[in-house]
Coordinates of C-alpha atoms in Angstrom, one line a residue:
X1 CA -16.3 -38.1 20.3
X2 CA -20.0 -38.9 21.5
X3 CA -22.1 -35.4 21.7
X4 CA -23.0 -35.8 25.0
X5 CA -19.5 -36.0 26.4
X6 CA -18.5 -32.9 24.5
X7 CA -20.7 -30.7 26.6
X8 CA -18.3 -31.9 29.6
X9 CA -15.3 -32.8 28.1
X10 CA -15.1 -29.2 26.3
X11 CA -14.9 -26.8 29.0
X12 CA -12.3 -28.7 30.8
X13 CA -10.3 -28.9 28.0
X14 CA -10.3 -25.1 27.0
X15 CA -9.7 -24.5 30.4
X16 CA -6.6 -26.6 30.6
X17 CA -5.1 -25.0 27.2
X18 CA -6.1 -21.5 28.9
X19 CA -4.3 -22.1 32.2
X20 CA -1.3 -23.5 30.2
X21 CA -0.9 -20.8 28.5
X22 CA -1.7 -18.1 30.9
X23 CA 1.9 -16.5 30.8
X24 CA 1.5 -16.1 27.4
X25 CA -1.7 -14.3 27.9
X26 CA 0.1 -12.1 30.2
X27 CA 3.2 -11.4 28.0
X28 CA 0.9 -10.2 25.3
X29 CA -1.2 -7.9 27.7
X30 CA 2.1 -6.5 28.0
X31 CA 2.9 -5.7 24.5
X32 CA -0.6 -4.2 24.2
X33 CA -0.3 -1.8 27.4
X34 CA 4.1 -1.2 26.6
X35 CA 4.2 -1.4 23.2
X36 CA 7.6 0.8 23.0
X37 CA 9.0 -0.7 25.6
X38 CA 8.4 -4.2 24.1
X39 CA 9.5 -3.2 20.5
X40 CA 12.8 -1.4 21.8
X41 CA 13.6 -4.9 24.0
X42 CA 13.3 -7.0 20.1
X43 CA 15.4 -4.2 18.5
X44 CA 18.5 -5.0 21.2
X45 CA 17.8 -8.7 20.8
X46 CA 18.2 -8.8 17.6
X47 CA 20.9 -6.1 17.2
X48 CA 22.9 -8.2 19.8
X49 CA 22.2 -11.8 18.4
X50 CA 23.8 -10.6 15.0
X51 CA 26.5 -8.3 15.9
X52 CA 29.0 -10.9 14.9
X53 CA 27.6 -11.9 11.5
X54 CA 29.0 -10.7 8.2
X55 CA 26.3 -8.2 7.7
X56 CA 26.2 -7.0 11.5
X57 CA 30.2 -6.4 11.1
X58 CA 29.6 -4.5 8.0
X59 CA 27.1 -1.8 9.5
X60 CA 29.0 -2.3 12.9
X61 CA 26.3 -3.3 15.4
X62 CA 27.9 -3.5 18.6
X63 CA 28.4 0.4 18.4
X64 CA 24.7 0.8 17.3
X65 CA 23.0 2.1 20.3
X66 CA 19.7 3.6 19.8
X67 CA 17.0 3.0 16.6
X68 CA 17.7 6.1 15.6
X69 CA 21.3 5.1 14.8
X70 CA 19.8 2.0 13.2
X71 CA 17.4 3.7 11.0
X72 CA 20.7 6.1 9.9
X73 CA 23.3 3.9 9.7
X74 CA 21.3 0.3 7.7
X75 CA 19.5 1.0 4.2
X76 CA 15.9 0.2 3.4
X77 CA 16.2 -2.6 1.1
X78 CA 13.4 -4.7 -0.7
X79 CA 14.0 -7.9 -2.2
X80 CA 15.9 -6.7 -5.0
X81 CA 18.5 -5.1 -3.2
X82 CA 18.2 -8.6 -0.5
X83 CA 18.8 -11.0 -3.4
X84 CA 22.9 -11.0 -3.8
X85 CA 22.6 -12.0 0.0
X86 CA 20.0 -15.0 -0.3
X87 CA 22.0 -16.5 -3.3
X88 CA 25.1 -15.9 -0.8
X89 CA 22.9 -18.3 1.7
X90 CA 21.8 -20.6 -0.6
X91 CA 25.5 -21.1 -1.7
X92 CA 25.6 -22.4 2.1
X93 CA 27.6 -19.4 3.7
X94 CA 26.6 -19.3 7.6
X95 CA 26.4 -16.4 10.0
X96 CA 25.8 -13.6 7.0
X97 CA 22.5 -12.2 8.0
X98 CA 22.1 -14.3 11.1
X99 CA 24.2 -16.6 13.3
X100 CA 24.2 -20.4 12.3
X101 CA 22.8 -21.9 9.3
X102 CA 20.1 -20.9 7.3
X103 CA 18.4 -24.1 6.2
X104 CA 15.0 -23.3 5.1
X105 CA 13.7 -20.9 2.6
X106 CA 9.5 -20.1 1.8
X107 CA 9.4 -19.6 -1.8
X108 CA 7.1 -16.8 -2.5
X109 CA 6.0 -14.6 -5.6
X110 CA 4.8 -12.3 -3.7
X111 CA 1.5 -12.2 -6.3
X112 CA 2.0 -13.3 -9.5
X113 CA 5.2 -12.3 -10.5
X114 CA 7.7 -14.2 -12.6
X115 CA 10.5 -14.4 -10.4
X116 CA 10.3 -16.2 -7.1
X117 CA 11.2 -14.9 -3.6
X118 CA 13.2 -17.0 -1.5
X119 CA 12.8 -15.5 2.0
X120 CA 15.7 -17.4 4.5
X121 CA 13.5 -18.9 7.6
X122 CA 15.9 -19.6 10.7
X123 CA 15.0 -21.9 13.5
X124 CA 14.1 -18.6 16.1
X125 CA 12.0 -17.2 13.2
X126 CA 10.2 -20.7 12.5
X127 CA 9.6 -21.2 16.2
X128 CA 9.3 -17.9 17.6
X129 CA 7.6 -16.4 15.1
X130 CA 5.8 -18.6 12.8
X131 CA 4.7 -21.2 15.5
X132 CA 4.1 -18.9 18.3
X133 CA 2.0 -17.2 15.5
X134 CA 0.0 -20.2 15.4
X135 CA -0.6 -20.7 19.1
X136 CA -1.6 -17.4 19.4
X137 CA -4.2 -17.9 16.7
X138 CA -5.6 -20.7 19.0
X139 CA -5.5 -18.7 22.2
X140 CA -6.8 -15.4 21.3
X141 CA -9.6 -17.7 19.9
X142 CA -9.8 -20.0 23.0
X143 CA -10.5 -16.5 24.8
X144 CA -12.7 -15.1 22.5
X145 CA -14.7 -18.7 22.5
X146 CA -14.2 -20.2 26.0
X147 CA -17.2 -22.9 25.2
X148 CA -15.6 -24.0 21.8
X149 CA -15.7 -27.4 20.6
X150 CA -12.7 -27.2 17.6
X151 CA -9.9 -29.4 19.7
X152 CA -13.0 -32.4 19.6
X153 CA -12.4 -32.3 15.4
X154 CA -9.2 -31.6 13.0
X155 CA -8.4 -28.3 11.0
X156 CA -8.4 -28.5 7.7
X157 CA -5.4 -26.8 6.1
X158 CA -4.7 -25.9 2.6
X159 CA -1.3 -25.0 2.2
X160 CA 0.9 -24.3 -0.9
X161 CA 1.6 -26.9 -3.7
X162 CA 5.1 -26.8 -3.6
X163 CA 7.1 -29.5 -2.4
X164 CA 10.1 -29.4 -0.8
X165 CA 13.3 -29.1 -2.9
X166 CA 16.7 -28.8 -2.4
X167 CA 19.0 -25.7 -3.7
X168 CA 22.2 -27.9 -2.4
X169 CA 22.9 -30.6 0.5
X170 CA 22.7 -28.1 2.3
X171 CA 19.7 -26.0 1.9
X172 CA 16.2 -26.4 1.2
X173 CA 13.0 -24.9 -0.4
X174 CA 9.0 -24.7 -0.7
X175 CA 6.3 -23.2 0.3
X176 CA 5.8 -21.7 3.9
X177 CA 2.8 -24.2 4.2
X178 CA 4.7 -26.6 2.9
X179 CA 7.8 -26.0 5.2
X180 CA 5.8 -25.3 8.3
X181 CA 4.2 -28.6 7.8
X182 CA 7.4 -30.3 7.2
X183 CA 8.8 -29.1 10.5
X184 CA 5.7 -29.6 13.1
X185 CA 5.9 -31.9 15.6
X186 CA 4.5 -35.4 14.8
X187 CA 1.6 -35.2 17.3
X188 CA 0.0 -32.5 15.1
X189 CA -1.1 -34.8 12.4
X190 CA -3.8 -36.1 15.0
X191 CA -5.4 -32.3 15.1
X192 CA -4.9 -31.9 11.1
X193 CA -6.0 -32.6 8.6
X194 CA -4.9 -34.2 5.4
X195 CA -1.5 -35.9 6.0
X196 CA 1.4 -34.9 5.0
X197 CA 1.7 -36.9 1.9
X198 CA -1.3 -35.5 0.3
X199 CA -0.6 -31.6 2.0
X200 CA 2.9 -31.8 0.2
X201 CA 1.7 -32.5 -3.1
X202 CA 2.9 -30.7 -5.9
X203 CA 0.5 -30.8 -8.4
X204 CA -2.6 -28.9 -7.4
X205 CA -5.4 -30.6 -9.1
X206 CA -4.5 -34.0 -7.6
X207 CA -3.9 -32.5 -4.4
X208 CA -7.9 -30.9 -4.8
X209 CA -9.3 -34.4 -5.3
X210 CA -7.2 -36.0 -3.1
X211 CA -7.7 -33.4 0.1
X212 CA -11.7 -33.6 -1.1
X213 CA -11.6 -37.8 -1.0
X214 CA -10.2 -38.2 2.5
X215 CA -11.0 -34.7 4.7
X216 CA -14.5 -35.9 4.2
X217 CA -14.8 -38.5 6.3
X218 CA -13.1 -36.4 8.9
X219 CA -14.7 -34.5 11.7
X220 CA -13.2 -31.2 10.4
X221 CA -14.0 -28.1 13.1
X222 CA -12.3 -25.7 11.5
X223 CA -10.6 -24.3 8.3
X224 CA -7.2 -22.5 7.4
X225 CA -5.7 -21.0 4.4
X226 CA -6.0 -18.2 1.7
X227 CA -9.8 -17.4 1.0
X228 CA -9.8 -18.0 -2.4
X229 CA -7.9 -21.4 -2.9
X230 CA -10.2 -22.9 -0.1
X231 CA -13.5 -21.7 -2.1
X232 CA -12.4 -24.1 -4.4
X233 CA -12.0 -26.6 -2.5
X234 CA -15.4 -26.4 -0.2
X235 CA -17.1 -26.0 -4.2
X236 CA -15.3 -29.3 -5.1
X237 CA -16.6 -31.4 -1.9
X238 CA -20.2 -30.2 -2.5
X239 CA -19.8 -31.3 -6.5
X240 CA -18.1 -34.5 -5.1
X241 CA -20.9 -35.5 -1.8
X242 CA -23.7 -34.0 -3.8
X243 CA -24.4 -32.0 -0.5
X244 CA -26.7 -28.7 -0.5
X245 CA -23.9 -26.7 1.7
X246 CA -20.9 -27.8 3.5
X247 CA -22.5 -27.9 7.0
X248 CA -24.2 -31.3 5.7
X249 CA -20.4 -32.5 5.4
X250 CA -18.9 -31.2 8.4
X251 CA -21.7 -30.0 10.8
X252 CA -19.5 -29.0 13.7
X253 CA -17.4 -26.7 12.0
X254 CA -16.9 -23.8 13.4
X255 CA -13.9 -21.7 12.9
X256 CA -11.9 -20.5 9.4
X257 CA -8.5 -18.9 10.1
X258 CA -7.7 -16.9 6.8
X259 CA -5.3 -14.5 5.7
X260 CA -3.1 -14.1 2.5
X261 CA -5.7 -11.9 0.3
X262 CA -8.9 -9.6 1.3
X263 CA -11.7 -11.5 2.9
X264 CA -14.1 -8.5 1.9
X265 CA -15.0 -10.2 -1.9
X266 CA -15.6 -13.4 -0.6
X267 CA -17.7 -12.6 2.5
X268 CA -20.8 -13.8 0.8
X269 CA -20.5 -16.9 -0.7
X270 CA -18.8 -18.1 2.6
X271 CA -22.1 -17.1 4.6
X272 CA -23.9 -19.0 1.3
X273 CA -21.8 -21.8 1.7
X274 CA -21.4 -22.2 5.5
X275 CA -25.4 -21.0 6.6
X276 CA -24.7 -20.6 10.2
X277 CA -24.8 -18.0 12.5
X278 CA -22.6 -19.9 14.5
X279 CA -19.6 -19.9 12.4
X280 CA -16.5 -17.6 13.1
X281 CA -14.1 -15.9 11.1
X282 CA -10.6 -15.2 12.1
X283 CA -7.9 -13.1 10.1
X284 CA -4.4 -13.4 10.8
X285 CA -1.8 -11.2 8.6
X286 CA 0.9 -14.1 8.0
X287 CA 3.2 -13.8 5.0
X288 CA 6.5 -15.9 4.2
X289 CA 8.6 -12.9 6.2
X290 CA 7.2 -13.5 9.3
X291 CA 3.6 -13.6 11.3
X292 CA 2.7 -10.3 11.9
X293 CA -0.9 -9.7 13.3
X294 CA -4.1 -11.6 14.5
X295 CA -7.7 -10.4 14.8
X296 CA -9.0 -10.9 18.4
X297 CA -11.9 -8.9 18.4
X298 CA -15.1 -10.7 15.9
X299 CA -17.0 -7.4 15.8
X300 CA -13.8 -5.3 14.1
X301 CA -11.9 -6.7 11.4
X302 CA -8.7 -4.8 12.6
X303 CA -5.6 -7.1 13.5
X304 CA -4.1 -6.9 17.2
X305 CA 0.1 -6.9 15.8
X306 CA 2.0 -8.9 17.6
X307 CA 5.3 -7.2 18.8
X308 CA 7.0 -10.0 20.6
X309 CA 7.6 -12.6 18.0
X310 CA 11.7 -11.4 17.3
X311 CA 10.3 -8.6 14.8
X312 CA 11.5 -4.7 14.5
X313 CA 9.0 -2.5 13.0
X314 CA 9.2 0.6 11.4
X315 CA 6.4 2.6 9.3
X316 CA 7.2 4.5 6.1
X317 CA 4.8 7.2 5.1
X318 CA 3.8 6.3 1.0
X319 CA 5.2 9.8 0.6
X320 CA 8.8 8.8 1.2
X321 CA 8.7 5.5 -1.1
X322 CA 11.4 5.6 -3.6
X323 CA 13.8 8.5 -1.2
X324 CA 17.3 6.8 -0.6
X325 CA 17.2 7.8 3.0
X326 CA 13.4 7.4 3.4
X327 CA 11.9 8.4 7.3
X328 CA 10.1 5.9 8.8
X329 CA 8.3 5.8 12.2
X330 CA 8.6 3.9 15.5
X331 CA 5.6 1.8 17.0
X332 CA 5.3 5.0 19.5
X333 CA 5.1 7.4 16.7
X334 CA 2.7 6.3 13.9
X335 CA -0.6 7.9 13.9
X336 CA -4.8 6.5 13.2
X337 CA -6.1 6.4 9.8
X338 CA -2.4 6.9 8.4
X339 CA -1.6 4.5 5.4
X340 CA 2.8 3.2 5.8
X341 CA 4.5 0.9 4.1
X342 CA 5.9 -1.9 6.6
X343 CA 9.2 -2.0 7.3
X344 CA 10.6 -5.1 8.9
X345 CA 13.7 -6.3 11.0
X346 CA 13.5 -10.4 12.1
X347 CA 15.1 -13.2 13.5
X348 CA 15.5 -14.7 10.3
X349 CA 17.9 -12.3 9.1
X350 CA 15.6 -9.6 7.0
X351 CA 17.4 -5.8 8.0
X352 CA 15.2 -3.0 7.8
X353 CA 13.2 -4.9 4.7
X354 CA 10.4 -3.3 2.8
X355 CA 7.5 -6.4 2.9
X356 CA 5.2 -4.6 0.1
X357 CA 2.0 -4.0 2.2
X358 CA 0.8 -0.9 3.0
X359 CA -1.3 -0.9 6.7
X360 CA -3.0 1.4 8.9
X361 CA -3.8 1.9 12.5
X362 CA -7.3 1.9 13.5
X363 CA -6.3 1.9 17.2
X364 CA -3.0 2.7 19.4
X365 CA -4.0 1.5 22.2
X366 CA -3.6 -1.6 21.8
X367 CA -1.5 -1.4 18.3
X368 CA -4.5 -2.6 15.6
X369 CA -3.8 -2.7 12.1
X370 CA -5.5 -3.6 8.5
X371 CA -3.9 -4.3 5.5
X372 CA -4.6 -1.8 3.0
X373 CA -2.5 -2.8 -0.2
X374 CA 0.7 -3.2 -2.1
X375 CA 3.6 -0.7 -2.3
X376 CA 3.7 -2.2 -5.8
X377 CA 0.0 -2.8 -6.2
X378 CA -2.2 0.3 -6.9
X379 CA -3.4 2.5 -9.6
X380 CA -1.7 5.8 -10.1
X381 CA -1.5 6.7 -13.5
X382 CA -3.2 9.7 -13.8
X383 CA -2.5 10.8 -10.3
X384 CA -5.7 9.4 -8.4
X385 CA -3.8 6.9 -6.3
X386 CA -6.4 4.2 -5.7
X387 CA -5.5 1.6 -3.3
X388 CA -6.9 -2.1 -2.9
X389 CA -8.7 -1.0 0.3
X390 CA -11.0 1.7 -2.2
X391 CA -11.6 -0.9 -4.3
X392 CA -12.5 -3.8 -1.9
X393 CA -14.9 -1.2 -0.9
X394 CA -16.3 0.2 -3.9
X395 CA -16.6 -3.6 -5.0
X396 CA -18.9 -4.8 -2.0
X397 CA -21.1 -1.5 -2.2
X398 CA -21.6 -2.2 -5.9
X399 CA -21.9 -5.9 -5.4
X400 CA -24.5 -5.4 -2.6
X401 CA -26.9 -3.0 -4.5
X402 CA -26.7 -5.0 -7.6
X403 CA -27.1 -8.7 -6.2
X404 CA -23.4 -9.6 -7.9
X405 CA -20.9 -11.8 -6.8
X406 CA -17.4 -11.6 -7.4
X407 CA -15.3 -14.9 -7.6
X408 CA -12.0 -12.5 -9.0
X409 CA -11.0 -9.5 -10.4
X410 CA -8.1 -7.1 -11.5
X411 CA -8.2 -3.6 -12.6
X412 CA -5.3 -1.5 -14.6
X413 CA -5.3 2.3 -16.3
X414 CA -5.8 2.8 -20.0
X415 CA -4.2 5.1 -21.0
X416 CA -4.6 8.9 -22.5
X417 CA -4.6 8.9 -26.4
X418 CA -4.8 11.6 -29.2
X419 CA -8.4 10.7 -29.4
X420 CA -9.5 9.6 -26.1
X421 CA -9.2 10.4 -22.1
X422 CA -7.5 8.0 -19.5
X423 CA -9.9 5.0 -17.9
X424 CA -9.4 2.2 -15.5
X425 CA -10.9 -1.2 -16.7
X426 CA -12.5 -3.5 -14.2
X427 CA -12.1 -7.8 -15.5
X428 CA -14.3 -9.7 -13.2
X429 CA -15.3 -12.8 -13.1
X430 CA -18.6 -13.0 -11.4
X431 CA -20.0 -16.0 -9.4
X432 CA -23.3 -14.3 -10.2
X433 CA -23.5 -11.4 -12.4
X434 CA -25.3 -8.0 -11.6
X435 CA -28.7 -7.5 -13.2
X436 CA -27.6 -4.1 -14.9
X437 CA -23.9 -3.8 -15.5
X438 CA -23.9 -0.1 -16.0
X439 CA -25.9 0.4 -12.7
X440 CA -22.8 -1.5 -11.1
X441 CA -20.6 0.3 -12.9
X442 CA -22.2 3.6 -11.6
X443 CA -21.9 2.3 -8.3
X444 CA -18.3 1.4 -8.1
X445 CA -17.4 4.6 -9.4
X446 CA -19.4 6.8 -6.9
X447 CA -18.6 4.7 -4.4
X448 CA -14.6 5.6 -5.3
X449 CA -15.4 9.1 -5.2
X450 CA -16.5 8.7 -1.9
X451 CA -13.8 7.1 -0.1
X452 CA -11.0 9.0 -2.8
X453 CA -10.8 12.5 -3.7
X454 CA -7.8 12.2 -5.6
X455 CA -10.4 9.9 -7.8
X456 CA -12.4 12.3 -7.1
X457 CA -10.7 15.5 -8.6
X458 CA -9.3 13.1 -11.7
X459 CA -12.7 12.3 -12.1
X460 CA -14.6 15.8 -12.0
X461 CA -16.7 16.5 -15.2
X462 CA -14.3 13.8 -17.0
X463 CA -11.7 16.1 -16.9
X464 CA -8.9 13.3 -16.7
X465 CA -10.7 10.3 -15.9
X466 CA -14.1 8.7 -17.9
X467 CA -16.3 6.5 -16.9
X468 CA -14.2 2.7 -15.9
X469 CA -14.9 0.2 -18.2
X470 CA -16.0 -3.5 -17.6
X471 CA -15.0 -6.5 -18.6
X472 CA -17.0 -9.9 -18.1
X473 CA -14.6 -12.7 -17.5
X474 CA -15.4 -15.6 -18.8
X475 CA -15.9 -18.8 -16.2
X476 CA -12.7 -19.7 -15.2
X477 CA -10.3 -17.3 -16.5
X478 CA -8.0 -16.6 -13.2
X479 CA -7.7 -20.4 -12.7
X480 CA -6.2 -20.9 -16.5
X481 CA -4.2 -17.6 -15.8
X482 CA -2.8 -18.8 -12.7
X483 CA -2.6 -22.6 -13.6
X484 CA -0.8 -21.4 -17.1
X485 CA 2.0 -19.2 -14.8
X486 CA 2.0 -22.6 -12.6
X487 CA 0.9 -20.7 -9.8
X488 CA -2.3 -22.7 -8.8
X489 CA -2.6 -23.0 -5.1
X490 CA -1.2 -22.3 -2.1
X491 CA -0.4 -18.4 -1.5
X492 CA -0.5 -17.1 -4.9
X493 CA -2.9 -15.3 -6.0
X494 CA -4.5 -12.6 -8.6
X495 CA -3.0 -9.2 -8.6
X496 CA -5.6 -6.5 -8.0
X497 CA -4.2 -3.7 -8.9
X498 CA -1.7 -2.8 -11.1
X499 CA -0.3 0.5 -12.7
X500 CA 0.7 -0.2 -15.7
X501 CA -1.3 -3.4 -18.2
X502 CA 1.3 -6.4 -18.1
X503 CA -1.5 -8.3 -16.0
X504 CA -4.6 -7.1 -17.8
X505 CA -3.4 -7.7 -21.3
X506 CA -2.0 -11.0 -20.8
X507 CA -5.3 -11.8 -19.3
X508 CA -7.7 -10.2 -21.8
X509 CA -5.7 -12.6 -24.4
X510 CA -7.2 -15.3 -22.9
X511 CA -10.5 -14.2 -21.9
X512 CA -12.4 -15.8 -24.9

């Protein structure tokens, strides 16, 4: 579209979409001002909806009255405990978890895990929560940008590499990306970008040179997918135009919508790739279970979640992982600066599920959230329970005073022995390296006291803790890792933390 006409055609444009979706804006006002209210309204839905499945016979839901007989009468159950169901599903039995037939399932490792998730995806929880997720994406950005040019391009979107496959005639599986794509309506392959055939690829590496052949002669005005996958890709479209930065291939973009892993270790050679003050950055927090949260504020990285989209939460203090009748919270009842495990109930048939992340409020009023870890994901081995969130930060303060630049990392305990204390040891691969090591060492390791004092007390006079090692990965080392697991692309990514050293020493084996 000629320039010129964009300065007109724009505003009119955003202003239609805005008037078109004014009810929605109102709806969510109302989820941010009646939060309770809202949350207690999806809990009925959805106890009501399923009252006459297999599993809402078993717990008796049309005697269920309140969430507090919820909460004592249905287990907390991770995936584990979930999998004798989704085999049930797969099999083709309808109205277990959910009325109907469940069709679709995301397959999802979670990280990097051996065995795959296969997390059932109705129709309401595709439409209602997934899409609407989407939508909302786009309005909260429409309002945040009302003079925003992105509808006059495409968005470029890097899902998973998984095709769709078939368990049985009757059901299906892929990738979320991969199923999302499969299901839009066909007028959204004239606002994205590449086509289907090339988005449901399987294998990732032809996918890469494919997406980078075609997207750029596209007008691309904005980006979505995980952080780290889409590095790649915006590295391989320089090496493949020969262009300085990636503004010289698409100068109006705008707009990345990312999610999936930590933005924080990435910041930097985003702003290095994409030099313009003009570019935004939007976080959502959408997983294969469901689409959860959206930032809608540019100057806090803090995530408005979304408490209309057919999902029950409730928050589980860390303190009560692992307790067969754990306690868990109500949207009304959590409190700031708190970290709780999630605790889900959807339309797509997940009771009173345990996702894995860990979040915490930053605000109540409205309900803001960031994502602080994994319930399986941390370091605790000598009692100093670091979290991603302390070492996303430790990492940039270390990376900024040193001039470093991360591209991945993982970290993992070594353990106590007869002749030495415990450690944790840092792998990273570094886009560039700091100019002293053991100055970003010291760094990282202050930097944990700071925001940790159980680090803190494990590390007093080296009592329990030393000094954390480093590691230089070679150039890389997480692709071969990832691409040698056959997890290259879409949602999977490195694991960051782990307590025990399955990831590091498999890692370390190949790090030469």
């Amino acid at each position: 579209m000629d320039q010129k006409l964009n300065v007109i055609y724009m505003p009119i444009i955003n202003d239609i979409f805005s008037f078109i979706n004014s009810s929605r804006i109102t709806k969510i006002d109302r989820f941010r001002n009646h939060p309770g209210e809202v949350q207690h309204e999806q809990f009925r839905m959805l106890i009501n909806k399923a009252k006459d499945t297999v599993f809402g016979k078993e717990y008796d839901f049309s005697s269920i009255r309140s969430e507090d007989a919820f909460r004592e009468r249905v287990p907390v159950q991770d995936y584990e405990a979930f999998m004798p169901h989704v085999i049930r599903l797969r099999q083709g039995e309808k109205g277990l978890l959910w009325p109907g037939e469940i069709k679709w399932f995301a397959k999802s490792s979670g990280t990097t895990s051996t065995k795959s998730k296969f997390i059932p995806i109705s129709k309401e929880a595709l439409n209602d929560c997934h899409y609407q997720g989407g939508r909302d994406t786009l309005l909260i950005y429409n309002s945040l940008r009302p003079d925003n040019k992105m509808l006059t391009g495409k968005t470029l979107t890097l899902g998973g590499s998984n095709q769709i496959n078939n368990f049985s005639n009757d059901s299906v599986y892929g990738d979320l990306s991969a199923i999302l794509i499969e299901n839009m309506p066909f007028w959204t392959n004239f606002v994205r970008t590449p086509g289907r055939d090339i988005a449901l690829l399987d294998e990732w590496e032809k996918k890469l040179r494919l997406i980078t052949e075609t997207t750029v002669k596209e007008n691309v005005t904005a980006f979505a997918g995980v952080p780290s996958w889409l590095l790649v890709l915006l590295k391989n479209v320089l090496e493949f135009t020969g262009k300085k930065n990636i503004l010289e291939v698409w100068p109006n973009l705008e707009l990345f919508i990312h999610g999936g892993v930590s933005f924080v270790p990435y910041r930097q050679q985003y702003h290095d790739l994409i030099p313009s003050g003009e570019m935004n950055y939007l976080e959502t927090y959408n997983a294969s279970e469901g689409f959860f949260a959206i930032q809608d504020d540019f100057s806090s990285s803090a995530m408005l979640l979304m408490l209309d989209y057919g999902v029950f939460y409730e928050f589980m203090p860390l303190s009560e992982l692992g307790k067969s009748h754990p306690k868990t919270l109500l949207i009304d009842e959590v409190e700031i600066g708190v970290d709780y495990a999630m605790i889900i109930t959807t339309n797509g048939g997940l009771w009173r599920y345990l996702i894995g992340d860990t979040i915490r409020f930053e605000s109540k009023t409205p309900h803001k959230i960031i994502i602080t870890g994994r319930t399986k994901h941390f370091i605790n081995a000598f009692g100093e329970e670091m979290m991603i969130e302390n070492a996303e930060k430790a990492l940039e303060t270390a990376c900024k005073e040193t001039g470093a630049v991360i591209k991945e990392y993982t970290a993992a305990p070594v353990y106590m022995s007869a002749e030495s204390k415990g450690r944790h040891q840092w792998l990273i691969e570094f886009e560039s390296e700091p100019k002293n090591p053991s100055r970003f060492m010291e760094l990282l390791d202050e930097t944990l006291k700071e925001v940790n004092s159980d680090y803190e007390a494990k590390r007093y006079k080296d009592m329990t803790l030393v000094m954390p090692d480093l590691v230089t990965a070679r150039k890389g080392l997480f692709f071969d890792w990832l691409k040698k697991k056959k997890k290259l692309g879409g949602q999977n990514k490195v694991p960051r933390l782990a307590n025990n050293r399955e990831y590091m020493d498999d890692l370390l084996e190949l790090n030469h």
